[in-house]
mmCIF file of C-alpha atoms and ligand atoms in Angstrom:
data_model
loop_
_atom_site.group_PDB
_atom_site.id
_atom_site.type_symbol
_atom_site.label_atom_id
_atom_site.label_comp_id
_atom_site.label_asym_id
_atom_site.label_seq_id
_atom_site.Cartn_x
_atom_site.Cartn_y
_atom_site.Cartn_z
ATOM 1 C CA UNK O 224 173.846 -8.182 -186.599
ATOM 2 C CA UNK O 225 173.448 -5.157 -188.820
ATOM 3 C CA UNK O 226 176.315 -2.875 -189.733
ATOM 4 C CA UNK O 227 176.021 0.821 -190.526
ATOM 5 C CA UNK O 228 177.452 1.611 -193.969
ATOM 6 C CA UNK O 229 179.298 4.874 -194.579
ATOM 7 C CA UNK O 230 176.491 6.572 -196.505
ATOM 8 C CA UNK O 231 178.663 9.028 -198.429
ATOM 9 C CA UNK O 232 180.365 6.089 -200.202
ATOM 10 C CA UNK O 233 177.186 4.509 -201.565
ATOM 11 C CA UNK O 234 177.552 3.892 -205.297
ATOM 12 C CA UNK O 235 180.830 5.855 -205.436
ATOM 13 C CA UNK O 236 184.169 4.968 -206.979
ATOM 14 C CA UNK O 237 187.182 5.091 -204.649
ATOM 15 C CA UNK O 238 189.819 6.995 -206.630
ATOM 16 C CA UNK O 239 191.970 9.145 -204.354
ATOM 17 C CA UNK O 240 192.726 9.962 -200.727
ATOM 18 C CA UNK O 241 191.355 13.480 -201.154
ATOM 19 C CA UNK O 242 187.769 12.241 -201.462
ATOM 20 C CA UNK O 243 187.655 11.161 -197.798
ATOM 21 C CA UNK O 244 186.883 13.480 -194.905
ATOM 22 C CA UNK O 245 187.421 12.833 -191.217
ATOM 23 C CA UNK O 246 183.802 11.756 -190.686
ATOM 24 C CA UNK O 247 184.103 9.117 -193.452
ATOM 25 C CA UNK O 248 187.428 7.848 -192.103
ATOM 26 C CA UNK O 249 186.233 7.579 -188.495
ATOM 27 C CA UNK O 250 183.093 5.750 -189.665
ATOM 28 C CA UNK O 251 185.103 3.384 -191.901
ATOM 29 C CA UNK O 252 187.470 2.584 -189.034
ATOM 30 C CA UNK O 253 184.563 1.864 -186.711
ATOM 31 C CA UNK O 254 182.853 -0.311 -189.334
ATOM 32 C CA UNK O 255 186.064 -2.209 -190.148
ATOM 33 C CA UNK O 256 186.675 -2.889 -186.448
ATOM 34 C CA UNK O 257 183.078 -4.103 -185.975
ATOM 35 C CA UNK O 258 183.474 -6.437 -188.969
ATOM 36 C CA UNK O 259 186.812 -7.693 -187.617
ATOM 37 C CA UNK O 260 185.236 -8.546 -184.245
ATOM 38 C CA UNK O 261 182.314 -10.258 -185.979
ATOM 39 C CA UNK O 262 184.442 -12.377 -188.334
ATOM 40 C CA UNK O 263 187.003 -13.218 -185.638
ATOM 41 C CA UNK O 264 184.225 -14.477 -183.383
ATOM 42 C CA UNK O 265 183.411 -17.028 -186.091
ATOM 43 C CA UNK O 266 180.270 -15.375 -187.438
ATOM 44 C CA UNK O 267 179.428 -14.830 -191.107
ATOM 45 C CA UNK O 268 177.927 -11.920 -193.053
ATOM 46 C CA UNK O 269 175.510 -12.168 -195.979
ATOM 47 C CA UNK O 270 174.978 -8.472 -196.662
ATOM 48 C CA UNK O 271 176.215 -8.664 -200.274
ATOM 49 C CA UNK O 272 174.536 -11.943 -201.275
ATOM 50 C CA UNK O 273 174.115 -11.999 -205.044
ATOM 51 C CA UNK O 274 176.473 -9.074 -205.715
ATOM 52 C CA UNK O 275 179.426 -9.534 -208.056
ATOM 53 C CA UNK O 276 182.920 -7.965 -208.021
ATOM 54 C CA UNK O 277 185.499 -8.213 -210.815
ATOM 55 C CA UNK O 278 189.162 -7.444 -210.164
ATOM 56 C CA UNK O 279 191.088 -6.103 -213.177
ATOM 57 C CA UNK O 280 194.755 -6.393 -212.251
ATOM 58 C CA UNK O 281 197.196 -5.270 -214.928
ATOM 59 C CA UNK O 282 199.990 -5.392 -212.326
ATOM 60 C CA UNK O 283 201.038 -8.059 -209.836
ATOM 61 C CA UNK O 284 199.585 -8.216 -206.351
ATOM 62 C CA UNK O 285 199.552 -10.536 -203.358
ATOM 63 C CA UNK O 286 197.592 -8.519 -200.806
ATOM 64 C CA UNK O 287 195.312 -6.053 -202.546
ATOM 65 C CA UNK O 288 193.851 -8.536 -205.020
ATOM 66 C CA UNK O 289 193.382 -11.326 -202.492
ATOM 67 C CA UNK O 290 192.071 -9.125 -199.685
ATOM 68 C CA UNK O 291 189.515 -7.460 -201.981
ATOM 69 C CA UNK O 292 188.392 -10.935 -203.122
ATOM 70 C CA UNK O 293 188.303 -12.287 -199.566
ATOM 71 C CA UNK O 294 186.405 -9.166 -198.424
ATOM 72 C CA UNK O 295 183.747 -9.668 -201.108
ATOM 73 C CA UNK O 296 183.410 -13.380 -200.296
ATOM 74 C CA UNK O 297 183.227 -12.703 -196.541
ATOM 75 C CA UNK O 298 180.366 -10.270 -197.184
ATOM 76 C CA UNK O 299 178.480 -12.992 -199.055
ATOM 77 C CA UNK O 300 179.265 -11.680 -202.552
ATOM 78 C CA UNK O 301 180.889 -13.399 -205.513
ATOM 79 C CA UNK O 302 184.056 -12.693 -207.490
ATOM 80 C CA UNK O 303 184.637 -13.092 -211.249
ATOM 81 C CA UNK O 304 187.973 -14.775 -211.857
ATOM 82 C CA UNK O 305 189.236 -12.409 -214.581
ATOM 83 C CA UNK O 306 192.935 -12.600 -215.425
ATOM 84 C CA UNK O 307 194.595 -10.065 -217.691
ATOM 85 C CA UNK O 308 196.990 -12.821 -218.775
ATOM 86 C CA UNK O 309 194.941 -15.090 -220.999
ATOM 87 C CA UNK O 310 192.344 -12.381 -221.734
ATOM 88 C CA UNK O 311 191.653 -10.481 -224.963
ATOM 89 C CA UNK O 312 193.937 -7.743 -223.649
ATOM 90 C CA UNK O 313 196.580 -9.867 -225.406
ATOM 91 C CA UNK O 314 194.702 -9.424 -228.717
ATOM 92 C CA UNK O 315 195.006 -5.668 -228.400
ATOM 93 C CA UNK O 316 191.727 -4.843 -226.619
ATOM 94 C CA UNK O 317 191.756 -1.341 -225.159
ATOM 95 C CA UNK O 318 191.416 -0.728 -221.438
ATOM 96 C CA UNK O 319 188.110 1.036 -222.062
ATOM 97 C CA UNK O 320 186.632 -1.952 -223.925
ATOM 98 C CA UNK O 321 187.833 -4.411 -221.298
ATOM 99 C CA UNK O 322 186.337 -2.217 -218.562
ATOM 100 C CA UNK O 323 183.020 -1.894 -220.484
ATOM 101 C CA UNK O 324 182.900 -5.686 -220.797
ATOM 102 C CA UNK O 325 183.600 -6.624 -217.191
ATOM 103 C CA UNK O 326 181.513 -3.713 -215.935
ATOM 104 C CA UNK O 327 178.506 -5.176 -217.753
ATOM 105 C CA UNK O 328 178.856 -8.390 -215.722
ATOM 106 C CA UNK O 329 179.588 -6.813 -212.324
ATOM 107 C CA UNK O 330 178.374 -4.533 -209.529
ATOM 108 C CA UNK O 331 181.876 -3.246 -208.728
ATOM 109 C CA UNK O 332 185.323 -3.314 -210.369
ATOM 110 C CA UNK O 333 188.733 -3.225 -208.688
ATOM 111 C CA UNK O 334 191.453 -1.828 -210.936
ATOM 112 C CA UNK O 335 195.239 -1.934 -210.612
ATOM 113 C CA UNK O 336 197.226 -0.589 -213.547
ATOM 114 C CA UNK O 337 200.792 0.611 -214.160
ATOM 115 C CA UNK O 338 199.582 3.879 -215.720
ATOM 116 C CA UNK O 339 198.348 6.798 -213.601
ATOM 117 C CA UNK O 340 195.773 7.808 -216.236
ATOM 118 C CA UNK O 341 194.194 4.314 -216.475
ATOM 119 C CA UNK O 342 191.923 5.041 -213.521
ATOM 120 C CA UNK O 343 190.279 8.037 -215.211
ATOM 121 C CA UNK O 344 189.969 6.055 -218.452
ATOM 122 C CA UNK O 345 188.168 3.290 -216.547
ATOM 123 C CA UNK O 346 185.831 5.526 -214.547
ATOM 124 C CA UNK O 347 184.889 7.422 -217.721
ATOM 125 C CA UNK O 348 183.281 4.296 -219.209
ATOM 126 C CA UNK O 349 182.250 2.222 -216.157
ATOM 127 C CA UNK O 350 178.613 2.366 -215.046
ATOM 128 C CA UNK O 351 179.493 0.814 -211.680
ATOM 129 C CA UNK O 352 181.917 1.942 -208.961
ATOM 130 C CA UNK O 353 185.636 1.385 -209.565
ATOM 131 C CA UNK O 354 188.008 0.788 -206.637
ATOM 132 C CA UNK O 355 191.494 2.159 -207.306
ATOM 133 C CA UNK O 356 193.852 -0.638 -206.240
ATOM 134 C CA UNK O 357 196.917 1.356 -207.359
ATOM 135 C CA UNK O 358 197.331 3.510 -210.469
ATOM 136 C CA UNK O 359 200.990 3.602 -211.408
ATOM 137 C CA UNK O 360 202.970 5.950 -209.209
ATOM 138 C CA UNK O 361 199.755 7.870 -208.465
ATOM 139 C CA UNK O 362 197.700 6.681 -205.528
ATOM 140 C CA UNK O 363 196.635 3.634 -203.526
ATOM 141 C CA UNK O 364 193.774 5.065 -201.455
ATOM 142 C CA UNK O 365 192.420 1.860 -199.909
ATOM 143 C CA UNK O 366 195.957 1.151 -198.653
ATOM 144 C CA UNK O 367 196.014 4.574 -196.969
ATOM 145 C CA UNK O 368 192.681 3.795 -195.302
ATOM 146 C CA UNK O 369 193.925 0.449 -194.012
ATOM 147 C CA UNK O 370 197.147 2.124 -192.880
ATOM 148 C CA UNK O 371 195.113 4.663 -190.913
ATOM 149 C CA UNK O 372 193.055 1.857 -189.375
ATOM 150 C CA UNK O 373 196.323 0.154 -188.399
ATOM 151 C CA UNK O 374 197.703 3.268 -186.687
ATOM 152 C CA UNK O 375 194.424 3.899 -184.893
ATOM 153 C CA UNK O 376 194.045 0.292 -183.727
ATOM 154 C CA UNK O 377 197.681 -0.179 -182.730
ATOM 155 C CA UNK O 378 198.415 3.176 -181.088
ATOM 156 C CA UNK O 379 194.894 4.136 -180.003
ATOM 157 C CA UNK O 380 195.107 7.481 -181.830
ATOM 158 C CA UNK O 381 196.161 9.124 -185.052
ATOM 159 C CA UNK O 382 196.024 12.771 -183.966
ATOM 160 C CA UNK O 383 199.251 13.962 -182.405
ATOM 161 C CA UNK O 384 201.533 11.271 -183.823
ATOM 162 C CA UNK O 385 204.931 11.743 -185.404
ATOM 163 C CA UNK O 386 205.480 9.584 -188.491
ATOM 164 C CA UNK O 387 208.411 8.961 -190.828
ATOM 165 C CA UNK O 388 207.687 7.921 -194.425
ATOM 166 C CA UNK O 389 210.829 6.190 -195.624
ATOM 167 C CA UNK O 390 212.194 4.894 -198.932
ATOM 168 C CA UNK O 391 211.124 5.521 -202.516
ATOM 169 C CA UNK O 392 208.792 8.438 -201.863
ATOM 170 C CA UNK O 393 208.937 9.487 -205.513
ATOM 171 C CA UNK O 394 207.287 6.459 -207.126
ATOM 172 C CA UNK O 395 205.667 4.912 -204.047
ATOM 173 C CA UNK O 396 201.926 5.416 -204.419
ATOM 174 C CA UNK O 397 201.103 4.233 -200.881
ATOM 175 C CA UNK O 398 203.018 7.112 -199.323
ATOM 176 C CA UNK O 399 201.424 9.642 -201.695
ATOM 177 C CA UNK O 400 197.956 8.585 -200.562
ATOM 178 C CA UNK O 401 198.928 8.218 -196.911
ATOM 179 C CA UNK O 402 200.560 11.651 -196.625
ATOM 180 C CA UNK O 403 197.475 13.284 -198.183
ATOM 181 C CA UNK O 404 194.968 11.328 -196.095
ATOM 182 C CA UNK O 405 196.756 11.908 -192.781
ATOM 183 C CA UNK O 406 197.643 15.581 -193.172
ATOM 184 C CA UNK O 407 194.182 16.497 -194.428
ATOM 185 C CA UNK O 408 192.276 14.722 -191.689
ATOM 186 C CA UNK O 409 194.452 14.516 -188.585
ATOM 187 C CA UNK O 410 196.472 16.900 -186.445
ATOM 188 C CA UNK O 411 199.832 15.200 -186.755
ATOM 189 C CA UNK O 412 202.736 16.486 -184.670
ATOM 190 C CA UNK O 413 205.437 15.952 -187.299
ATOM 191 C CA UNK O 414 206.148 14.182 -190.572
ATOM 192 C CA UNK O 415 209.657 13.124 -191.585
ATOM 193 C CA UNK O 416 210.144 12.354 -195.269
ATOM 194 C CA UNK O 417 213.236 10.137 -195.469
ATOM 195 C CA UNK O 418 214.281 9.401 -199.050
ATOM 196 C CA UNK O 419 217.498 8.788 -200.953
ATOM 197 C CA UNK O 420 218.525 11.682 -203.208
ATOM 198 C CA UNK O 421 216.446 11.647 -206.392
ATOM 199 C CA UNK O 422 213.629 9.660 -204.791
ATOM 200 C CA UNK O 423 212.060 12.470 -202.737
ATOM 201 C CA UNK O 424 208.326 13.083 -202.399
ATOM 202 C CA UNK O 425 207.079 14.696 -205.647
ATOM 203 C CA UNK O 426 206.482 18.450 -205.541
ATOM 204 C CA UNK O 427 202.847 17.988 -206.615
ATOM 205 C CA UNK O 428 202.173 15.890 -203.510
ATOM 206 C CA UNK O 429 203.965 18.459 -201.311
ATOM 207 C CA UNK O 430 201.856 21.196 -202.926
ATOM 208 C CA UNK O 431 198.679 19.209 -202.271
ATOM 209 C CA UNK O 432 199.420 18.986 -198.524
ATOM 210 C CA UNK O 433 200.975 22.449 -198.025
ATOM 211 C CA UNK O 434 197.799 24.219 -196.873
ATOM 212 C CA UNK O 435 196.983 21.507 -194.324
ATOM 213 C CA UNK O 436 200.528 21.548 -192.934
ATOM 214 C CA UNK O 437 200.345 25.300 -192.404
ATOM 215 C CA UNK O 438 196.826 25.378 -191.070
ATOM 216 C CA UNK O 439 197.390 22.533 -188.603
ATOM 217 C CA UNK O 440 200.959 23.530 -187.699
ATOM 218 C CA UNK O 441 202.256 20.112 -188.760
ATOM 219 C CA UNK O 442 206.063 20.156 -188.923
ATOM 220 C CA UNK O 443 207.645 18.606 -192.017
ATOM 221 C CA UNK O 444 211.298 17.680 -192.353
ATOM 222 C CA UNK O 445 212.883 16.163 -195.450
ATOM 223 C CA UNK O 446 216.110 14.190 -194.958
ATOM 224 C CA UNK O 447 218.155 11.499 -196.687
ATOM 225 C CA UNK O 448 218.927 9.242 -193.705
ATOM 226 C CA UNK O 449 217.082 7.734 -190.781
ATOM 227 C CA UNK O 450 219.068 9.018 -187.797
ATOM 228 C CA UNK O 451 218.735 7.635 -184.235
ATOM 229 C CA UNK O 452 217.138 10.969 -183.264
ATOM 230 C CA UNK O 453 214.406 10.563 -185.885
ATOM 231 C CA UNK O 454 213.786 6.953 -184.881
ATOM 232 C CA UNK O 455 213.506 8.062 -181.234
ATOM 233 C CA UNK O 456 211.020 10.803 -182.149
ATOM 234 C CA UNK O 457 208.627 8.622 -184.167
ATOM 235 C CA UNK O 458 205.434 6.825 -183.243
ATOM 236 C CA UNK O 459 205.321 5.259 -186.714
ATOM 237 C CA UNK O 460 208.159 4.257 -189.032
ATOM 238 C CA UNK O 461 206.575 3.542 -192.437
ATOM 239 C CA UNK O 462 209.075 1.815 -194.734
ATOM 240 C CA UNK O 463 208.667 1.316 -198.488
ATOM 241 C CA UNK O 464 210.643 -0.542 -201.143
ATOM 242 C CA UNK O 465 212.240 0.882 -204.262
ATOM 243 C CA UNK O 466 209.548 0.793 -206.992
ATOM 244 C CA UNK O 467 212.045 -0.521 -209.490
ATOM 245 C CA UNK O 468 209.391 -1.504 -212.027
ATOM 246 C CA UNK O 469 208.542 2.204 -212.428
ATOM 247 C CA UNK O 470 211.984 3.102 -213.729
ATOM 248 C CA UNK O 471 212.575 2.535 -217.441
ATOM 249 C CA UNK O 472 214.795 -0.471 -218.173
ATOM 250 C CA UNK O 473 217.400 1.853 -219.627
ATOM 251 C CA UNK O 474 217.711 3.546 -216.260
ATOM 252 C CA UNK O 475 218.307 0.311 -214.360
ATOM 253 C CA UNK O 476 221.647 0.619 -212.658
ATOM 254 C CA UNK O 477 221.530 4.345 -213.320
ATOM 255 C CA UNK O 478 220.631 7.201 -211.045
ATOM 256 C CA UNK O 479 217.591 6.518 -208.815
ATOM 257 C CA UNK O 480 218.123 2.772 -208.697
ATOM 258 C CA UNK O 481 221.823 3.116 -207.915
ATOM 259 C CA UNK O 482 221.050 5.872 -205.416
ATOM 260 C CA UNK O 483 218.636 3.610 -203.571
ATOM 261 C CA UNK O 484 221.150 0.766 -203.398
ATOM 262 C CA UNK O 485 223.796 3.164 -202.114
ATOM 263 C CA UNK O 486 221.468 4.744 -199.587
ATOM 264 C CA UNK O 487 220.083 1.466 -198.275
ATOM 265 C CA UNK O 488 222.288 1.564 -195.198
ATOM 266 C CA UNK O 489 220.848 4.989 -194.374
ATOM 267 C CA UNK O 490 217.243 3.850 -194.432
ATOM 268 C CA UNK O 491 217.324 0.138 -193.590
ATOM 269 C CA UNK O 492 215.075 -0.794 -190.681
ATOM 270 C CA UNK O 493 216.519 -3.578 -188.552
ATOM 271 C CA UNK O 494 217.072 -4.542 -184.938
ATOM 272 C CA UNK O 495 220.035 -2.212 -184.473
ATOM 273 C CA UNK O 496 218.075 0.743 -185.829
ATOM 274 C CA UNK O 497 215.186 0.135 -183.418
ATOM 275 C CA UNK O 498 217.513 0.467 -180.437
ATOM 276 C CA UNK O 499 216.675 4.147 -180.152
ATOM 277 C CA UNK O 500 212.930 3.642 -180.788
ATOM 278 C CA UNK O 501 210.215 4.126 -178.175
ATOM 279 C CA UNK O 502 208.700 1.127 -176.400
ATOM 280 C CA UNK O 503 205.314 2.039 -177.805
ATOM 281 C CA UNK O 504 205.695 2.702 -181.499
ATOM 282 C CA UNK O 505 205.051 0.686 -184.658
ATOM 283 C CA UNK O 506 206.945 -0.250 -187.786
ATOM 284 C CA UNK O 507 204.719 -0.404 -190.865
ATOM 285 C CA UNK O 508 205.319 -1.441 -194.483
ATOM 286 C CA UNK O 509 202.702 -1.867 -197.223
ATOM 287 C CA UNK O 510 204.627 -4.965 -198.398
ATOM 288 C CA UNK O 511 206.120 -6.629 -200.348
ATOM 289 C CA UNK O 512 209.406 -5.907 -198.580
ATOM 290 C CA UNK O 513 212.649 -6.530 -200.380
ATOM 291 C CA UNK O 514 215.722 -5.672 -198.330
ATOM 292 C CA UNK O 515 214.811 -2.291 -196.818
ATOM 293 C CA UNK O 516 213.122 -4.025 -193.872
ATOM 294 C CA UNK O 517 215.031 -6.761 -192.086
ATOM 295 C CA UNK O 518 213.418 -10.016 -190.956
ATOM 296 C CA UNK O 519 215.383 -9.646 -187.699
ATOM 297 C CA UNK O 520 212.579 -7.490 -186.249
ATOM 298 C CA UNK O 521 209.680 -9.740 -187.319
ATOM 299 C CA UNK O 522 209.133 -11.027 -183.789
ATOM 300 C CA UNK O 523 209.458 -7.573 -182.183
ATOM 301 C CA UNK O 524 205.963 -6.580 -180.961
ATOM 302 C CA UNK O 525 206.477 -3.185 -182.609
ATOM 303 C CA UNK O 526 206.661 -4.819 -186.055
ATOM 304 C CA UNK O 527 203.080 -4.183 -187.182
ATOM 305 C CA UNK O 528 203.349 -4.956 -190.907
ATOM 306 C CA UNK O 529 201.774 -8.415 -190.832
ATOM 307 C CA UNK O 530 198.934 -7.125 -188.655
ATOM 308 C CA UNK O 531 198.671 -4.180 -191.086
ATOM 309 C CA UNK O 532 198.041 -6.482 -194.062
ATOM 310 C CA UNK O 533 195.347 -8.277 -192.073
ATOM 311 C CA UNK O 534 193.605 -4.989 -191.243
ATOM 312 C CA UNK O 535 193.413 -4.603 -195.034
ATOM 313 C CA UNK O 536 190.803 -7.338 -195.254
ATOM 314 C CA UNK O 537 188.521 -5.600 -192.758
ATOM 315 C CA UNK O 538 188.985 -2.116 -194.215
ATOM 316 C CA UNK O 539 188.151 -3.463 -197.697
ATOM 317 C CA UNK O 540 185.073 -5.188 -196.251
ATOM 318 C CA UNK O 541 183.992 -1.836 -194.781
ATOM 319 C CA UNK O 542 184.583 -0.095 -198.121
ATOM 320 C CA UNK O 543 182.785 -2.675 -200.307
ATOM 321 C CA UNK O 544 179.881 -2.870 -197.862
ATOM 322 C CA UNK O 545 179.493 0.916 -197.851
ATOM 323 C CA UNK O 546 179.762 1.200 -201.652
ATOM 324 C CA UNK O 547 177.338 -1.664 -202.394
ATOM 325 C CA UNK O 548 175.002 -2.138 -199.417
HETATM 326 N N1 LIG I 29 202.101 -3.090 -202.648
HETATM 327 C C1 LIG I 29 202.237 -1.667 -202.665
HETATM 328 C C2 LIG I 29 201.762 -1.111 -203.993
HETATM 329 O O1 LIG I 29 201.305 -1.870 -204.830
HETATM 330 C C3 LIG I 29 203.621 -1.236 -202.330
HETATM 331 C C4 LIG I 29 204.696 -1.830 -203.205
HETATM 332 O O2 LIG I 29 204.400 -2.606 -204.133
HETATM 333 O O3 LIG I 29 205.835 -1.525 -202.932
HETATM 334 O O4 LIG I 29 201.841 0.065 -204.188
HETATM 335 N N1 LIG I 30 200.235 -3.441 -200.198
HETATM 336 C C1 LIG I 30 200.005 -3.912 -201.461
HETATM 337 O O1 LIG I 30 199.387 -3.231 -202.303
HETATM 338 O O2 LIG I 30 200.427 -5.176 -201.685
HETATM 339 P P1 LIG I 30 200.302 -5.956 -203.065
HETATM 340 O O3 LIG I 30 201.076 -5.186 -204.089
HETATM 341 O O4 LIG I 30 200.832 -7.325 -202.807
HETATM 342 O O5 LIG I 30 198.838 -5.965 -203.449
#
């Protein structure tokens, strides 16, 4: 079976949500779904035989690292087992030199780093495409693509939905990318931004989406608590955890962290909170969850977060295939 790559991605780095248009997204979703059907029917793919990917993860990960690696392997490619711990990063090697080194052994790099600016530093020296697997509190564009695939596959549409982004919207990079990707490419009905005081969506992200909201008549409401009326109105509840590693140690226990703890009751998603939800809606979370999403809804068919992480494998297969094929 041959798959059609998304031609506009060939040889390109994946840096930000803004680089994707509706045609790219629709094609990526179609490709990811075709790859899912193929793999789930027990077949294999050898499209990237002989190609090499190196993940450079300067921050912890369970899903993004492993799903990128599994995606490369399932396409027939190979993965270099580079670990920041135990590397010459500990001898003081700069990010640029580490990127130059691994880039010289690879066809594609996958970078996760706690600093927003690390991505630009890496792409300025890499000769091969770099996949942004999360740059600090900046963006997580492949997560937004897999989130969009999840909504499309689970609800059968993305246009016309009402979605609530909930939690630490200030430091959460997944919601920055997702808000940009969705508002720029889909005619949403309404977006609720539900964040504890001090953890609201950054103004620069709001500025980036303002023109699309106006042009597409997408309603936007910012609140501090997830009321039954909001839950009842939503097709998607997208929960996120407090990004506590992004707050300086000195601030631990201080403002934003304390605010989140205090506000947890207002944003917690659990069985009781879903009482006012529609029959056909989904609860999403990029994971890992901490205590903002209760395990008491895990067996509710509307809990889509474990399916969401699985869609990540197929979306990353579609991305790597399109970049490298
Ligand atoms: N895993 C996601 C990220 O790396 C969300 C999170 O960690 O809360 O951005
Ligand atoms: N969703 C996500 O990025 O998960 P990890 O941090 O575990 O990679």
